[in-house]
PDB file of C-alpha atoms in Angstrom:
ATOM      1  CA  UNK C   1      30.532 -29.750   7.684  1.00  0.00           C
ATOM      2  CA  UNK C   2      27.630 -32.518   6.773  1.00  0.00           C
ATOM      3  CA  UNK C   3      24.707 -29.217   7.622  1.00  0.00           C
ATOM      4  CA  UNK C   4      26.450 -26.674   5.064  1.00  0.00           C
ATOM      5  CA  UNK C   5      26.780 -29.531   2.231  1.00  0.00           C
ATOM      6  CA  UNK C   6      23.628 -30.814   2.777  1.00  0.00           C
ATOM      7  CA  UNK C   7      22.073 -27.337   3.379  1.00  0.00           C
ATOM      8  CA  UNK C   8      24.115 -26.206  -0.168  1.00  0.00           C
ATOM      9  CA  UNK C   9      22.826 -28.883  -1.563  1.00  0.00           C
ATOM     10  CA  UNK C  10      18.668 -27.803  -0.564  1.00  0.00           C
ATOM     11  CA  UNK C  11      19.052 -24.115  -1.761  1.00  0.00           C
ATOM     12  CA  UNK C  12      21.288 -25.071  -5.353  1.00  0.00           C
ATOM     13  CA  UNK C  13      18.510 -27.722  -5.843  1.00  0.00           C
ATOM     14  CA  UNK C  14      15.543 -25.232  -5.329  1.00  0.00           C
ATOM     15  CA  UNK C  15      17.529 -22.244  -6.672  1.00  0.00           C
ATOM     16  CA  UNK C  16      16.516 -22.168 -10.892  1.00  0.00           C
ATOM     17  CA  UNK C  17      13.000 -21.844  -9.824  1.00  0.00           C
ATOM     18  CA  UNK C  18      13.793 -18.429  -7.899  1.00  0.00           C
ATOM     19  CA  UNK C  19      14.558 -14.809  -9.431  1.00  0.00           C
ATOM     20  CA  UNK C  20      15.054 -11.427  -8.199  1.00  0.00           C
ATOM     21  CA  UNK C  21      12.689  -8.462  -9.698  1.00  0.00           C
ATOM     22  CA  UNK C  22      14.932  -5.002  -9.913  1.00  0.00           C
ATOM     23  CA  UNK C  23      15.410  -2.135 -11.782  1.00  0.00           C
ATOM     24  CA  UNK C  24      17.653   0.924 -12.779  1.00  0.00           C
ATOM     25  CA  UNK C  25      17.109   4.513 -13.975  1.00  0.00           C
ATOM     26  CA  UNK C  26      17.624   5.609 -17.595  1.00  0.00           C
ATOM     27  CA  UNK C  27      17.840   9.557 -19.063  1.00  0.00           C
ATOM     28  CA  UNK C  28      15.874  10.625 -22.281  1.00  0.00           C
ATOM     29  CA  UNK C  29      18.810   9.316 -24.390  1.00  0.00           C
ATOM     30  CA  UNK C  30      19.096   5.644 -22.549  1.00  0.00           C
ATOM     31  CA  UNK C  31      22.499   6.570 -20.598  1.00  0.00           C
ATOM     32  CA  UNK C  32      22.617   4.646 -16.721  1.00  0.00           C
ATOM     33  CA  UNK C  33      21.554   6.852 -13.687  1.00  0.00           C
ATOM     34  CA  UNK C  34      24.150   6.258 -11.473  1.00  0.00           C
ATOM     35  CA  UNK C  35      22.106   6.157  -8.555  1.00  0.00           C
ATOM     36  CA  UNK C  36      21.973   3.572  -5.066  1.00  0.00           C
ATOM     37  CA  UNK C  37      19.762   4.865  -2.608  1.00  0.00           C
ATOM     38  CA  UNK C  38      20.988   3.423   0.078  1.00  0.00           C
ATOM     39  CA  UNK C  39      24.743   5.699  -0.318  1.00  0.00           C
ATOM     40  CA  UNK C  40      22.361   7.943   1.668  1.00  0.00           C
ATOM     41  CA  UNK C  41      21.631   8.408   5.768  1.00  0.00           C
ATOM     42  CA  UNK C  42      18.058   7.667   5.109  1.00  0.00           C
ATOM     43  CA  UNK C  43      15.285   7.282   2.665  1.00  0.00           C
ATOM     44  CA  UNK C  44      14.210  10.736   2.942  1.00  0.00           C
ATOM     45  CA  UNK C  45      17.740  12.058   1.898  1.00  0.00           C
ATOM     46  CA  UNK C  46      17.963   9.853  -1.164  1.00  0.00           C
ATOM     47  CA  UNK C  47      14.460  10.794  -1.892  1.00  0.00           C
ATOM     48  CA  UNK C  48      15.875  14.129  -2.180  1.00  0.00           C
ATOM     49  CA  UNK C  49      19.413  13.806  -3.865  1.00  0.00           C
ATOM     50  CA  UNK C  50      17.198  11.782  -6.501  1.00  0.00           C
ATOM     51  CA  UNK C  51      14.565  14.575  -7.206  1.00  0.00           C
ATOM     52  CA  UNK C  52      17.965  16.705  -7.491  1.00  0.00           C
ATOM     53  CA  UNK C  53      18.742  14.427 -10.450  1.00  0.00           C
ATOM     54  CA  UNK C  54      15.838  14.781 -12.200  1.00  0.00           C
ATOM     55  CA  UNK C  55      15.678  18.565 -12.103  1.00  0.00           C
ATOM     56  CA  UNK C  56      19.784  18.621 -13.659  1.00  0.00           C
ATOM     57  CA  UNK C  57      18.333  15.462 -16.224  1.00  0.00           C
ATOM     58  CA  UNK C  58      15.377  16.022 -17.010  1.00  0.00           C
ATOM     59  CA  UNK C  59      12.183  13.037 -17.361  1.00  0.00           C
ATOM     60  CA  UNK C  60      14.325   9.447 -15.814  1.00  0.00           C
ATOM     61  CA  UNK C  61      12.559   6.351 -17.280  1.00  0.00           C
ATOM     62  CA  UNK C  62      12.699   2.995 -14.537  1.00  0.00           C
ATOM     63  CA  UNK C  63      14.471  -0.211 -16.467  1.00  0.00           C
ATOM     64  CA  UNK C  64      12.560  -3.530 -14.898  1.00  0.00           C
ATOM     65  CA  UNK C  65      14.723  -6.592 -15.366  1.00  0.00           C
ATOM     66  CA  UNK C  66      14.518  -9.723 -13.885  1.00  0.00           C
ATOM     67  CA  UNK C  67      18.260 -11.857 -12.157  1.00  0.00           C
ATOM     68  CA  UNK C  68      18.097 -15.809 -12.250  1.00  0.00           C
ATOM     69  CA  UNK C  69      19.286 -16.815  -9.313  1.00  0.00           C
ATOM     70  CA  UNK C  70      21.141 -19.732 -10.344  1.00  0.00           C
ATOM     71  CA  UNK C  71      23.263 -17.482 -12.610  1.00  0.00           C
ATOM     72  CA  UNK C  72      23.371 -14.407 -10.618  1.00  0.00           C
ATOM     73  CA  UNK C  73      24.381 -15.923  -7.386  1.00  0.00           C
ATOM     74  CA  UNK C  74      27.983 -17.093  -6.071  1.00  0.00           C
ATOM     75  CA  UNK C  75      29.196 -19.113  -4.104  1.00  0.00           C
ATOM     76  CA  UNK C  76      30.885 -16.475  -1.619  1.00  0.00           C
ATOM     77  CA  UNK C  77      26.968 -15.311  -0.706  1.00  0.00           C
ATOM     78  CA  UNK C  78      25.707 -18.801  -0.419  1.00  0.00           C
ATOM     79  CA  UNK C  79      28.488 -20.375   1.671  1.00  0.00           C
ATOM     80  CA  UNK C  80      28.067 -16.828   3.621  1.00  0.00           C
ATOM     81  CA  UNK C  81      24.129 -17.311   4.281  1.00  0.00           C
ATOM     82  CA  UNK C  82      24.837 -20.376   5.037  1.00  0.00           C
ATOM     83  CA  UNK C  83      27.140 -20.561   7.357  1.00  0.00           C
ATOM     84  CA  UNK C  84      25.033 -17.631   9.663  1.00  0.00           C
ATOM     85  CA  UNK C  85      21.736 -19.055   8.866  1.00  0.00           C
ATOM     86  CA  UNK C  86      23.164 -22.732  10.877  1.00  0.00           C
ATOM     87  CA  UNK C  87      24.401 -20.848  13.319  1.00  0.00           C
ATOM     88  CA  UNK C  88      21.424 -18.741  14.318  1.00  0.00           C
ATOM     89  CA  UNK C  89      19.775 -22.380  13.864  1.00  0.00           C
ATOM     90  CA  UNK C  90      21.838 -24.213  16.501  1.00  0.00           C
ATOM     91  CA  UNK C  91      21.624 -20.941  19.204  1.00  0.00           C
ATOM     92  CA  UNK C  92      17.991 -20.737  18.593  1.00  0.00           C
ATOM     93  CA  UNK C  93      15.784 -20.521  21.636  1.00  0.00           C
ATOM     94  CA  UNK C  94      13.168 -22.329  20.042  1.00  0.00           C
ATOM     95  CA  UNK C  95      14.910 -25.650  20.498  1.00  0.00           C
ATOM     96  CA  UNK C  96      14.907 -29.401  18.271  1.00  0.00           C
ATOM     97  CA  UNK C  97      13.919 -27.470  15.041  1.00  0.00           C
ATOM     98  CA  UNK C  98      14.477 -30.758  12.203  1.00  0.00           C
ATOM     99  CA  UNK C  99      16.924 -30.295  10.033  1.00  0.00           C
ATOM    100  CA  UNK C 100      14.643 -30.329   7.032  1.00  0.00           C
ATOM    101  CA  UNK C 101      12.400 -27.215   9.015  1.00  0.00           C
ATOM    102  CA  UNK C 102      15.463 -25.373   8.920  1.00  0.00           C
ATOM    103  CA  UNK C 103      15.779 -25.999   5.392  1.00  0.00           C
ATOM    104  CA  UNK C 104      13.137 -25.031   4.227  1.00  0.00           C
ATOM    105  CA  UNK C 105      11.993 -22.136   7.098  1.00  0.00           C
ATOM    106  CA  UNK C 106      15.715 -20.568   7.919  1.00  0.00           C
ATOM    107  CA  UNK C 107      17.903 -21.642   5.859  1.00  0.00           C
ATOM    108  CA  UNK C 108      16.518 -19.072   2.717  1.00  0.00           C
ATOM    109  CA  UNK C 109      18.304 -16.260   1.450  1.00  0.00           C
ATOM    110  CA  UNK C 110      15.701 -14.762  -0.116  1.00  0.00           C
ATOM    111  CA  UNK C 111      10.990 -14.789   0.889  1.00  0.00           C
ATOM    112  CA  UNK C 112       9.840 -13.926  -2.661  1.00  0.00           C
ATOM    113  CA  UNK C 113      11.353 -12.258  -5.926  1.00  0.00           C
ATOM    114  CA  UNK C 114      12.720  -8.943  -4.206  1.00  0.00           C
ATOM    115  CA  UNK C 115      16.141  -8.010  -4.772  1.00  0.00           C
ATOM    116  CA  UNK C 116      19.078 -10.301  -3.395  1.00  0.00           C
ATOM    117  CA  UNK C 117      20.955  -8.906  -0.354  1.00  0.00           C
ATOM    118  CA  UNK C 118      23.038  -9.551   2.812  1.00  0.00           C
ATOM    119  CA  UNK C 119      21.043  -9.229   5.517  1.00  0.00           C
ATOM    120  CA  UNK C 120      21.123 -12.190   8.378  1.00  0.00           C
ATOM    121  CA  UNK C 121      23.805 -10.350  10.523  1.00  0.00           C
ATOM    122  CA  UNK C 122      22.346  -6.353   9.898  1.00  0.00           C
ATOM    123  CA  UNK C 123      18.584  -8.087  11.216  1.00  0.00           C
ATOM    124  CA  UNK C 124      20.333 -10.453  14.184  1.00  0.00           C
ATOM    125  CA  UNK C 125      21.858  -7.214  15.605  1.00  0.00           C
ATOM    126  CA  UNK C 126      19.161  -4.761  14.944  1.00  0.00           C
ATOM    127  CA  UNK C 127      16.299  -7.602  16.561  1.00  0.00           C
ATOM    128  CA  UNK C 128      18.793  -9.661  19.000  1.00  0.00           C
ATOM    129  CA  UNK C 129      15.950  -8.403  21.439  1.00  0.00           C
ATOM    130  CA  UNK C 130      13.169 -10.731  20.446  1.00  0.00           C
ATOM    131  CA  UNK C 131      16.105 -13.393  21.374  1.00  0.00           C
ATOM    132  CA  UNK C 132      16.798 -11.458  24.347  1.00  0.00           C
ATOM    133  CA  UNK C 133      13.230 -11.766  24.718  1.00  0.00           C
ATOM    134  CA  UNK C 134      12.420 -15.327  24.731  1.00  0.00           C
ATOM    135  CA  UNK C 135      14.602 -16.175  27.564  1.00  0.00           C
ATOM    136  CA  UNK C 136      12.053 -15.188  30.166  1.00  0.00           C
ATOM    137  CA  UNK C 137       8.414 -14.701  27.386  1.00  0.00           C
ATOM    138  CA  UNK C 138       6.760 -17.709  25.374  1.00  0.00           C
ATOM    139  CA  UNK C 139       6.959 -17.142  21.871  1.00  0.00           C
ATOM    140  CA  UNK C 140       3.584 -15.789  21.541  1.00  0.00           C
ATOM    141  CA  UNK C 141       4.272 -12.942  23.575  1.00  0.00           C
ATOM    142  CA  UNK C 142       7.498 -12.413  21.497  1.00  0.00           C
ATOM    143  CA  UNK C 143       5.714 -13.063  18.510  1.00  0.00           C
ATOM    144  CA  UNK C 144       3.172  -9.898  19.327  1.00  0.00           C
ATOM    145  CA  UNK C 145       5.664  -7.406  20.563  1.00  0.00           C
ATOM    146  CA  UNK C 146       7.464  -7.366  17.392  1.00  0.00           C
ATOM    147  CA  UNK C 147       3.800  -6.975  15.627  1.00  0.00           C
ATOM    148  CA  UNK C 148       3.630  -3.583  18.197  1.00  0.00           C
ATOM    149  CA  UNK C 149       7.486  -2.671  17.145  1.00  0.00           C
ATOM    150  CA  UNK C 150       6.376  -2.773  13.270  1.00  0.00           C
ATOM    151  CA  UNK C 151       3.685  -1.063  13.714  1.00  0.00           C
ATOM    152  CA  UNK C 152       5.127   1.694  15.518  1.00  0.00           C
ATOM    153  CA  UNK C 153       8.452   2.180  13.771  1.00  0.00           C
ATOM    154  CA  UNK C 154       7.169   1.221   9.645  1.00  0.00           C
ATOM    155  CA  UNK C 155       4.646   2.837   7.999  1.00  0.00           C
ATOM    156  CA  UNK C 156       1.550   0.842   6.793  1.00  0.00           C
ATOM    157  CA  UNK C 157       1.055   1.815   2.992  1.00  0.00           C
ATOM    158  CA  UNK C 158      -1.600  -0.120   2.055  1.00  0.00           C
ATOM    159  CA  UNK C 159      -4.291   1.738   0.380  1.00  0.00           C
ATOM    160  CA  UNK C 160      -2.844   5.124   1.599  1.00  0.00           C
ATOM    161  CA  UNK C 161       0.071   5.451  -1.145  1.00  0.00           C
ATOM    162  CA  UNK C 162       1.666   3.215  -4.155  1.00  0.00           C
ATOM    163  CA  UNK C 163       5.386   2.702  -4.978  1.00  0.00           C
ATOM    164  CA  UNK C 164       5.887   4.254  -8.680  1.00  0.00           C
ATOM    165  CA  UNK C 165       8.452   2.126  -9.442  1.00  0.00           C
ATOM    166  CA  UNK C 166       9.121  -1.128 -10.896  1.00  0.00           C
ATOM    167  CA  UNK C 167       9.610  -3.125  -8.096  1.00  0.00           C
ATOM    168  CA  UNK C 168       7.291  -5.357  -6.563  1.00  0.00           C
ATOM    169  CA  UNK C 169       9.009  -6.818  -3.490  1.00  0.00           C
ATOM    170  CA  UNK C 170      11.197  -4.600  -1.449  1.00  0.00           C
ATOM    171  CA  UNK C 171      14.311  -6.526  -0.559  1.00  0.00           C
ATOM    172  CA  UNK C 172      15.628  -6.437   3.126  1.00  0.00           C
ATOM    173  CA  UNK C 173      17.779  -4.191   2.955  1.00  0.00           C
ATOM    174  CA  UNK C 174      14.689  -1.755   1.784  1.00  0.00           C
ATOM    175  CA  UNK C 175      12.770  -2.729   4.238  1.00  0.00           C
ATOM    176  CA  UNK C 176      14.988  -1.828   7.321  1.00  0.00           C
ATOM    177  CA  UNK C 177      15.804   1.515   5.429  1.00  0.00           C
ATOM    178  CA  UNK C 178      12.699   3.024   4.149  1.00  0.00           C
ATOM    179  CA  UNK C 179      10.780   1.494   7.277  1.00  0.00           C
ATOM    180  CA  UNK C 180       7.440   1.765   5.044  1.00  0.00           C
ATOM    181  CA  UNK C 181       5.101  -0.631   2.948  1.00  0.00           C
ATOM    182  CA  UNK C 182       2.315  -2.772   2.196  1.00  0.00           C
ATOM    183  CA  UNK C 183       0.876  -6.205   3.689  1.00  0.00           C
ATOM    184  CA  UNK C 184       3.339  -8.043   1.483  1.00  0.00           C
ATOM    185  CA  UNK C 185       6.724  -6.190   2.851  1.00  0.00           C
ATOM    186  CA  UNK C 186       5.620  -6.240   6.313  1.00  0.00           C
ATOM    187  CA  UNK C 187       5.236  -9.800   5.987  1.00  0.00           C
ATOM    188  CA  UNK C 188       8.931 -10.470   4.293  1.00  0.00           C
ATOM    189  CA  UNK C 189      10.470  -8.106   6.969  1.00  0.00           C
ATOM    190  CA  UNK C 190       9.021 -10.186  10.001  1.00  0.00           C
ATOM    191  CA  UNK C 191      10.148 -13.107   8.124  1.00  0.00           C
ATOM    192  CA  UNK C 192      13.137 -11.738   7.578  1.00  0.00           C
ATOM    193  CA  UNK C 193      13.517 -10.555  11.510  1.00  0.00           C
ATOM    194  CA  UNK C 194      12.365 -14.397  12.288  1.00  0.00           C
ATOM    195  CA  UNK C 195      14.403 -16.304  10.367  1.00  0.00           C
ATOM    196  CA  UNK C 196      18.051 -13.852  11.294  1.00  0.00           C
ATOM    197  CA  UNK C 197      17.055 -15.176  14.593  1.00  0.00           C
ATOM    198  CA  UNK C 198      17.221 -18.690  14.453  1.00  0.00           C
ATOM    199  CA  UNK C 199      12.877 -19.003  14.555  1.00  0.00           C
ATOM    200  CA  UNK C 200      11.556 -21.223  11.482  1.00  0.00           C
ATOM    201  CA  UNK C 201       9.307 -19.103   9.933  1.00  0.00           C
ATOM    202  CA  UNK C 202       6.657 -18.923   6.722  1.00  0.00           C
ATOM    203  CA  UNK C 203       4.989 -16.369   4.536  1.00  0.00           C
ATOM    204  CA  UNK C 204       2.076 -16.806   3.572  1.00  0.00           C
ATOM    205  CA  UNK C 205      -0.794 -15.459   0.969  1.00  0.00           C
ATOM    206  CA  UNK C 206      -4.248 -15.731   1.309  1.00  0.00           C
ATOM    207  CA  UNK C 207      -7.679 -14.389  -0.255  1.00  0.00           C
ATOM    208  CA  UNK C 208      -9.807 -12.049   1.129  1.00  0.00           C
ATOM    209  CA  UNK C 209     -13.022 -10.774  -0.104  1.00  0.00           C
ATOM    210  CA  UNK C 210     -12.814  -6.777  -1.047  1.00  0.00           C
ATOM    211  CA  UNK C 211     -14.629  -5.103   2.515  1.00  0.00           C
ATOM    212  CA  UNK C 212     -16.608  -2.937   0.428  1.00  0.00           C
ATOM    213  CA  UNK C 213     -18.523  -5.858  -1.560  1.00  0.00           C
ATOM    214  CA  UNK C 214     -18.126  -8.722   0.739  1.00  0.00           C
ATOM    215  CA  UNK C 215     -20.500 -11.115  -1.530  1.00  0.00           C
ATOM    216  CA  UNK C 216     -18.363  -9.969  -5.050  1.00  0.00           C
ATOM    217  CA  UNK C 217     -16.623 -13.081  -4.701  1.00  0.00           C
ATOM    218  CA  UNK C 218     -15.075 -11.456  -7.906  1.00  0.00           C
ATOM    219  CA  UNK C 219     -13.630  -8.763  -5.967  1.00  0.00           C
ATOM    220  CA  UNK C 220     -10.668 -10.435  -4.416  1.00  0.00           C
ATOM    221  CA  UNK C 221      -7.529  -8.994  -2.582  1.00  0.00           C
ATOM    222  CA  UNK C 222      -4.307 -10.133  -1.418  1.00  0.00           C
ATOM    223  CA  UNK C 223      -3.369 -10.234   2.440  1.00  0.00           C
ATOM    224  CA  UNK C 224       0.060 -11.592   3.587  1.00  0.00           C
ATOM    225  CA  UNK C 225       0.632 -13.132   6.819  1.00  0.00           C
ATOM    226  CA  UNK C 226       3.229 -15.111   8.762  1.00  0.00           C
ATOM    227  CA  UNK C 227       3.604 -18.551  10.391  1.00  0.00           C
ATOM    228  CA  UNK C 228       6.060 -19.463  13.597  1.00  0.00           C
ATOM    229  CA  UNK C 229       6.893 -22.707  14.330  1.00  0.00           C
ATOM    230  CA  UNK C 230       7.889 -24.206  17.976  1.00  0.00           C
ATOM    231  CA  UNK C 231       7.733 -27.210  18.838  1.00  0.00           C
ATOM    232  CA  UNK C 232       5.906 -28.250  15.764  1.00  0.00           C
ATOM    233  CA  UNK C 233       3.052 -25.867  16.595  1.00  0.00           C
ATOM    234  CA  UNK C 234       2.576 -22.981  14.110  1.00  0.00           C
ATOM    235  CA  UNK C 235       1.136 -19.506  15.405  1.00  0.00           C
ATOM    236  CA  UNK C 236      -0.136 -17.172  12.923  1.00  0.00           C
ATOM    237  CA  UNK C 237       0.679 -13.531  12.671  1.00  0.00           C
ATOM    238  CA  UNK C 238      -1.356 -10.907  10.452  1.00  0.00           C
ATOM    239  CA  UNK C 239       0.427  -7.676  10.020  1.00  0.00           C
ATOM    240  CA  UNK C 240      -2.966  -6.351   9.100  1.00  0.00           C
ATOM    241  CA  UNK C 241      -5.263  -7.471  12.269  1.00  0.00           C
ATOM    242  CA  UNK C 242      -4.925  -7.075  15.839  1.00  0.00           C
ATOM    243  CA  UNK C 243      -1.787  -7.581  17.705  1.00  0.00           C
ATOM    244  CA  UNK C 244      -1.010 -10.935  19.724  1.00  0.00           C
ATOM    245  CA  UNK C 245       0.330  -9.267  22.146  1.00  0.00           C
ATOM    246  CA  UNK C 246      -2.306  -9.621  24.684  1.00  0.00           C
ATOM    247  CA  UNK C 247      -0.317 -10.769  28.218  1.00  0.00           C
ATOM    248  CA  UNK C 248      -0.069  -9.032  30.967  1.00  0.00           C
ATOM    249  CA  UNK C 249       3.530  -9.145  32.181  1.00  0.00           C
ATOM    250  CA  UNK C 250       5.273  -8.246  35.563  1.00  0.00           C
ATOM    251  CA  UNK C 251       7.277  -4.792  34.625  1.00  0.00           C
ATOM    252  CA  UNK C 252      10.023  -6.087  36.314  1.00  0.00           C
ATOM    253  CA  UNK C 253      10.459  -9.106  33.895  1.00  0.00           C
ATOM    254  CA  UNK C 254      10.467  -7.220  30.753  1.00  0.00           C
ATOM    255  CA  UNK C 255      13.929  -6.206  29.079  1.00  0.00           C
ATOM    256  CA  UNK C 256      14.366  -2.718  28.416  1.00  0.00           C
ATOM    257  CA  UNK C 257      13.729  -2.601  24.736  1.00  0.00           C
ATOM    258  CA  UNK C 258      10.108  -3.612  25.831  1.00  0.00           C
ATOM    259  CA  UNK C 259      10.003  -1.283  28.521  1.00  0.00           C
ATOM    260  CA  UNK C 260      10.418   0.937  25.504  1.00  0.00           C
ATOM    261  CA  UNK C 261       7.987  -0.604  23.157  1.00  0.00           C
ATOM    262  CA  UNK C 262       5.123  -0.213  25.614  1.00  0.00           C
ATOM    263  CA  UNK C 263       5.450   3.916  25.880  1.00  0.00           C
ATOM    264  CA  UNK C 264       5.290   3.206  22.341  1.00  0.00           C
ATOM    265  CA  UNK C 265       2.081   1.646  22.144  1.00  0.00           C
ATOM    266  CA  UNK C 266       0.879   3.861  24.769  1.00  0.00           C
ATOM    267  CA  UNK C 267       1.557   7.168  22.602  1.00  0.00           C
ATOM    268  CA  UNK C 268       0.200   5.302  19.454  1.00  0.00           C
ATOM    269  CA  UNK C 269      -3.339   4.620  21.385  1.00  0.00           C
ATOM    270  CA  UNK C 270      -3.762   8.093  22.606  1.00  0.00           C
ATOM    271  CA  UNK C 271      -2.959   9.200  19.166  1.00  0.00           C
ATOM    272  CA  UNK C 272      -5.765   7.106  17.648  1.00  0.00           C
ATOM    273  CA  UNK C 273      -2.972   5.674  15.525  1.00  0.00           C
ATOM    274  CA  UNK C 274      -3.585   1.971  15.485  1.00  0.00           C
ATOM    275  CA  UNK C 275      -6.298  -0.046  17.183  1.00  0.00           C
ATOM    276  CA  UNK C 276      -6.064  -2.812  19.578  1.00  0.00           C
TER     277      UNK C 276
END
């Protein structure tokens, strides 16, 4: 009972500095699109029903508004994200994480200003195999096969196609539904994937000089990565560089799911895919 007070206590103290950055769809005369994308099987079927909409209503016009969390959020959510987040924090394989580490790198419901959702149980199910995992592989390891498993199943956007729309963070629950995006969203999903399992975890943003003018220092862009902690040792992972997952492992050690992931990564270098 003394964790979820004092852990209440952390996120209501921290939470009028945070907001969530949405939006909604209006018609030519300001009327509500009733739209949610994710009453669909997949993003490619609500892409779909949506251009539907526009043919019947003509030009739809994107609403941006921002939700403070300290008067958008109740107490049903927080005592709910909570109450998982300690619990993934006290089955964690990566053991004596401080209670104040939790705090402030599991204990989180949200990484930036995306939209607020329920997602610790939907991303402890669908990646209980990096927990799975670390019984018999280091963290490292662990820590590079889900690089490979991104970059196989979610489609790197980044300077290939932009989001027209108002929204500059995809929340989790985009993120495992429309399994694409840019630097920053593959960042908050691993974060996301790290934190559901119990594994203190930080995003990061850093500066990097534009590759096409290295010595414009005016010519800066963004690149997102994360940071792992065990056993007060943080290891860095780039969702833009090359993988960490560079160990050579006894087949008959490896769980199935990354039995699965390596005729992944197989199929992706003959395809000239990725690089590693």
């Amino acid at each position: 009972m003394l964790f979820i007070s004092k852990s209440a206590e952390f996120l209501i103290s921290n939470m009028d500095i945070h907001q969530a950055v949405n939006y909604y769809w209006v018609d030519s005369s300001g009327c509500k699109i009733d739209f949610n994308e994710f009453s669909y099987q997949n993003f490619k079927e609500s892409v779909a029903s949506f251009r539907q909409i526009v043919e019947k209503k003509g030009q739809l016009t994107p609403v941006p508004f921002n939700s403070e969390d300290i008067k958008t959020i109740d107490a049903k959510y927080l005592i709910n994200n909570i109450e998982v987040a300690i619990k993934s924090w006290k089955n964690s394989k990566i053991k004596n994480i401080p209670f104040q580490i939790f705090c402030e790198y599991i204990l989180p419901y949200r990484v930036t200003i995306e939209p607020i959702e329920k997602w610790r149980e939907n991303y402890q199910e669908e990646y209980k195999w990096i927990t799975d995992s670390l019984f018999s592989l280091d963290l490292k390891t662990v820590m590079g096969l889900a690089q490979i498993d991104y970059k196989t199943s979610f489609h790197f956007t980044w300077n290939k196609e932009s989001r027209d729309e108002p929204l500059p963070r995809l929340g989790a629950k985009h993120l495992i539904f429309r399994k694409k995006g840019a630097c920053e969203d593959v960042a908050a999903m691993v974060a996301f994937i790290f934190r559901a399992q119990g594994i203190p975890t930080a995003y990061d943003k850093f500066n990097l000089l534009d590759q096409a003018n290295r010595d414009a220092v005016a010519n800066l862009v963004y690149a997102y990565n994360l940071r792992v902690c065990s056993a007060g040792t943080w290891t860095t992972i780039d969702p833009s560089q090359k993988g960490l997952y560079d160990q050579q492992i006894a087949v008959d050690q490896k769980p199935e799911i990354l039995k699965k992931l390596d005729v992944a990564v197989q199929k992706e270098k003959e395809s000239k895919m990725i690089k590693f």
